Amino acid sequence: MAPISTPQTPFGRVLTAMVTPFTADGALDIEGAQRLATHLVDAGNDGLIINGTTGESPTTSDAEKDQLVRAVLEAVGDRAHIVAGIGTNDTRHSIELARTAERSGVHGLLAVTPYYNKPPQEGLLRHFTAIADATGLPVMLYDIPGRSGVPIDTETLVRLSEHPRIVANKDAKGDLGRASWAIARSGLAWYSGDDMLNLPLLSVGAVGVVSVVGHVVTPDLRALIEAHLGGDVQKATEIHQKLLPVFTGMFRTQGVITTKAALTLQGLPAGPLRLPLVELTAQETAQLKIDLAAGGVEL
């Protein structure tokens, strides 16, 4: 049974988009995934995104996705919201993944904007509605035009929010003005999908974060949110500023690459990357160590 949800926080407040650990030969590391999920929940995450982009979903098979979700559910499903990434640029495939995820017992779905084929807003509306119609699970939209090529317009978000199972949005649009209007008009539970903007988005109505840096600084993210909720603006700002080197360092290159490097430096399960992603160079690893240390991360 999933942890308690409310309409305001349907998936909790601090979620990490978890990497997918692989063995040295590039196979799925199920035991490592369970250990990493346990570590992240112990650190303070009340939700995990499995099979998102940070989980290298473009290069894992449908069978691997199902196996991974089931393993994480077994490890921490009674202590955290387990949300399965099921978004693709093929509506039929996304529906298949959603139904498979529902059978596994996950607590929710993350559906990214279809990428590369650049559908119009009516196409987005029909795509997300079809996914939400396909299962009984709550859905978090994922708006990331920098990768998908198409933003979810505010009017589309408002229309989608009328669906009883579309309950949240992960915002990686990087536009606080548009976010403010969409939060006010849609009533969706808003989650920051851009770590550098966690505090600014909280200030305009976000309820939590879906983080990449949560792999290494979950306690700080929890403290930031709690300070914000408690009205301690100064403390929240101090934590935000403390984490600036981490926010910067973890995105000097593609985030999965740096995250797996950081986890490896900490002795946690990560393993290699699948092409086309590649490992950090020695120089990049040295810079990552500097950035993490500047943000208070112990290696």
mmCIF file of N, CA and C in Angstrom, residues 173-220:
data_model
loop_
_atom_site.group_PDB
_atom_site.id
_atom_site.type_symbol
_atom_site.label_atom_id
_atom_site.label_comp_id
_atom_site.label_asym_id
_atom_site.label_seq_id
_atom_site.Cartn_x
_atom_site.Cartn_y
_atom_site.Cartn_z
ATOM 1 N N LYS A 173 9.802 23.443 -17.880
ATOM 2 C CA LYS A 173 9.656 24.427 -18.954
ATOM 3 C C LYS A 173 10.567 25.625 -18.743
ATOM 4 N N GLY A 174 10.899 25.911 -17.475
ATOM 5 C CA GLY A 174 11.794 27.020 -17.188
ATOM 6 C C GLY A 174 11.175 28.385 -17.369
ATOM 7 N N ASP A 175 9.866 28.499 -17.160
ATOM 8 C CA ASP A 175 9.151 29.764 -17.359
ATOM 9 C C ASP A 175 8.240 29.994 -16.162
ATOM 10 N N LEU A 176 8.713 30.807 -15.217
ATOM 11 C CA LEU A 176 7.953 31.009 -13.980
ATOM 12 C C LEU A 176 6.640 31.739 -14.220
ATOM 13 N N GLY A 177 6.604 32.594 -15.216
ATOM 14 C CA GLY A 177 5.362 33.300 -15.507
ATOM 15 C C GLY A 177 4.284 32.352 -15.990
ATOM 16 N N ARG A 178 4.639 31.517 -16.960
ATOM 17 C CA ARG A 178 3.673 30.552 -17.465
ATOM 18 C C ARG A 178 3.299 29.536 -16.392
ATOM 19 N N ALA A 179 4.269 29.151 -15.576
ATOM 20 C CA ALA A 179 3.969 28.224 -14.485
ATOM 21 C C ALA A 179 2.968 28.839 -13.517
ATOM 22 N N SER A 180 3.150 30.100 -13.202
ATOM 23 C CA SER A 180 2.241 30.773 -12.261
ATOM 24 C C SER A 180 0.806 30.739 -12.767
ATOM 25 N N TRP A 181 0.630 31.079 -14.042
ATOM 26 C CA TRP A 181 -0.715 31.062 -14.610
ATOM 27 C C TRP A 181 -1.288 29.650 -14.652
ATOM 28 N N ALA A 182 -0.478 28.695 -15.029
ATOM 29 C CA ALA A 182 -0.972 27.318 -15.140
ATOM 30 C C ALA A 182 -1.334 26.732 -13.785
ATOM 31 N N ILE A 183 -0.528 27.027 -12.766
ATOM 32 C CA ILE A 183 -0.847 26.556 -11.405
ATOM 33 C C ILE A 183 -2.175 27.155 -10.952
ATOM 34 N N ALA A 184 -2.323 28.453 -11.162
ATOM 35 C CA ALA A 184 -3.528 29.146 -10.702
ATOM 36 C C ALA A 184 -4.776 28.660 -11.427
ATOM 37 N N ARG A 185 -4.657 28.392 -12.707
ATOM 38 C CA ARG A 185 -5.839 28.068 -13.495
ATOM 39 C C ARG A 185 -6.170 26.577 -13.532
ATOM 40 N N SER A 186 -5.141 25.723 -13.444
ATOM 41 C CA SER A 186 -5.404 24.289 -13.612
ATOM 42 C C SER A 186 -5.710 23.572 -12.310
ATOM 43 N N GLY A 187 -5.117 24.038 -11.223
ATOM 44 C CA GLY A 187 -5.280 23.331 -9.953
ATOM 45 C C GLY A 187 -4.485 22.046 -9.880
ATOM 46 N N LEU A 188 -3.639 21.758 -10.875
ATOM 47 C CA LEU A 188 -2.808 20.565 -10.824
ATOM 48 C C LEU A 188 -1.760 20.683 -9.720
ATOM 49 N N ALA A 189 -1.435 19.558 -9.098
ATOM 50 C CA ALA A 189 -0.304 19.533 -8.173
ATOM 51 C C ALA A 189 0.962 19.742 -8.992
ATOM 52 N N TRP A 190 1.735 20.759 -8.635
ATOM 53 C CA TRP A 190 2.863 21.180 -9.457
ATOM 54 C C TRP A 190 4.168 20.695 -8.835
ATOM 55 N N TYR A 191 4.986 20.041 -9.632
ATOM 56 C CA TYR A 191 6.285 19.555 -9.162
ATOM 57 C C TYR A 191 7.388 20.176 -10.008
ATOM 58 N N SER A 192 8.405 20.699 -9.346
ATOM 59 C CA SER A 192 9.541 21.247 -10.068
ATOM 60 C C SER A 192 10.309 20.112 -10.719
ATOM 61 N N GLY A 193 10.553 20.248 -12.018
ATOM 62 C CA GLY A 193 11.368 19.291 -12.737
ATOM 63 C C GLY A 193 12.700 19.876 -13.159
ATOM 64 N N ASP A 194 13.060 20.985 -12.531
ATOM 65 C CA ASP A 194 14.311 21.690 -12.846
ATOM 66 C C ASP A 194 14.930 22.089 -11.515
ATOM 67 N N ASP A 195 15.977 21.375 -11.095
ATOM 68 C CA ASP A 195 16.492 21.561 -9.735
ATOM 69 C C ASP A 195 16.897 22.991 -9.426
ATOM 70 N N MET A 196 17.451 23.697 -10.381
ATOM 71 C CA MET A 196 17.844 25.079 -10.133
ATOM 72 C C MET A 196 16.639 25.956 -9.803
ATOM 73 N N LEU A 197 15.452 25.557 -10.239
ATOM 74 C CA LEU A 197 14.247 26.358 -10.009
ATOM 75 C C LEU A 197 13.344 25.761 -8.927
ATOM 76 N N ASN A 198 13.864 24.850 -8.121
ATOM 77 C CA ASN A 198 13.030 24.254 -7.074
ATOM 78 C C ASN A 198 12.407 25.314 -6.175
ATOM 79 N N LEU A 199 13.225 26.166 -5.603
ATOM 80 C CA LEU A 199 12.695 27.178 -4.683
ATOM 81 C C LEU A 199 11.819 28.204 -5.404
ATOM 82 N N PRO A 200 12.247 28.749 -6.561
ATOM 83 C CA PRO A 200 11.347 29.679 -7.259
ATOM 84 C C PRO A 200 9.993 29.071 -7.587
ATOM 85 N N LEU A 201 9.952 27.815 -8.022
ATOM 86 C CA LEU A 201 8.667 27.197 -8.338
ATOM 87 C C LEU A 201 7.832 26.962 -7.087
ATOM 88 N N LEU A 202 8.467 26.597 -5.984
ATOM 89 C CA LEU A 202 7.724 26.490 -4.721
ATOM 90 C C LEU A 202 7.092 27.830 -4.366
ATOM 91 N N SER A 203 7.793 28.912 -4.648
ATOM 92 C CA SER A 203 7.297 30.235 -4.266
ATOM 93 C C SER A 203 6.073 30.654 -5.065
ATOM 94 N N VAL A 204 5.839 30.031 -6.240
ATOM 95 C CA VAL A 204 4.652 30.378 -7.028
ATOM 96 C C VAL A 204 3.595 29.281 -6.994
ATOM 97 N N GLY A 205 3.789 28.290 -6.105
ATOM 98 C CA GLY A 205 2.707 27.333 -5.897
ATOM 99 C C GLY A 205 3.025 25.870 -6.090
ATOM 100 N N ALA A 206 4.263 25.513 -6.438
ATOM 101 C CA ALA A 206 4.609 24.099 -6.543
ATOM 102 C C ALA A 206 4.510 23.441 -5.168
ATOM 103 N N VAL A 207 4.215 22.124 -5.184
ATOM 104 C CA VAL A 207 4.052 21.386 -3.912
ATOM 105 C C VAL A 207 5.246 20.499 -3.615
ATOM 106 N N GLY A 208 6.116 20.302 -4.601
ATOM 107 C CA GLY A 208 7.239 19.415 -4.369
ATOM 108 C C GLY A 208 8.176 19.413 -5.559
ATOM 109 N N VAL A 209 9.102 18.446 -5.557
ATOM 110 C CA VAL A 209 10.123 18.380 -6.593
ATOM 111 C C VAL A 209 10.235 16.960 -7.119
ATOM 112 N N VAL A 210 10.540 16.863 -8.411
ATOM 113 C CA VAL A 210 11.010 15.608 -9.008
ATOM 114 C C VAL A 210 12.440 15.903 -9.418
ATOM 115 N N SER A 211 13.372 15.373 -8.664
ATOM 116 C CA SER A 211 14.750 15.846 -8.696
ATOM 117 C C SER A 211 15.708 14.833 -9.292
ATOM 118 N N VAL A 212 16.779 15.348 -9.865
ATOM 119 C CA VAL A 212 17.934 14.527 -10.230
ATOM 120 C C VAL A 212 18.987 14.599 -9.130
ATOM 121 N N VAL A 213 19.227 15.806 -8.611
ATOM 122 C CA VAL A 213 20.234 15.952 -7.552
ATOM 123 C C VAL A 213 19.791 15.283 -6.252
ATOM 124 N N GLY A 214 18.533 14.873 -6.187
ATOM 125 C CA GLY A 214 18.067 14.121 -5.023
ATOM 126 C C GLY A 214 18.862 12.848 -4.799
ATOM 127 N N HIS A 215 19.550 12.369 -5.815
ATOM 128 C CA HIS A 215 20.419 11.209 -5.624
ATOM 129 C C HIS A 215 21.488 11.475 -4.565
ATOM 130 N N VAL A 216 21.878 12.745 -4.410
ATOM 131 C CA VAL A 216 22.995 13.042 -3.507
ATOM 132 C C VAL A 216 22.653 14.054 -2.413
ATOM 133 N N VAL A 217 21.516 14.766 -2.516
ATOM 134 C CA VAL A 217 21.220 15.807 -1.516
ATOM 135 C C VAL A 217 19.761 15.782 -1.055
ATOM 136 N N THR A 218 19.162 14.607 -0.983
ATOM 137 C CA THR A 218 17.761 14.541 -0.557
ATOM 138 C C THR A 218 17.500 15.228 0.780
ATOM 139 N N PRO A 219 18.317 15.014 1.819
ATOM 140 C CA PRO A 219 18.026 15.698 3.098
ATOM 141 C C PRO A 219 17.961 17.216 2.955
ATOM 142 N N ASP A 220 18.821 17.785 2.124
ATOM 143 C CA ASP A 220 18.791 19.237 1.902
ATOM 144 C C ASP A 220 17.516 19.656 1.188
#
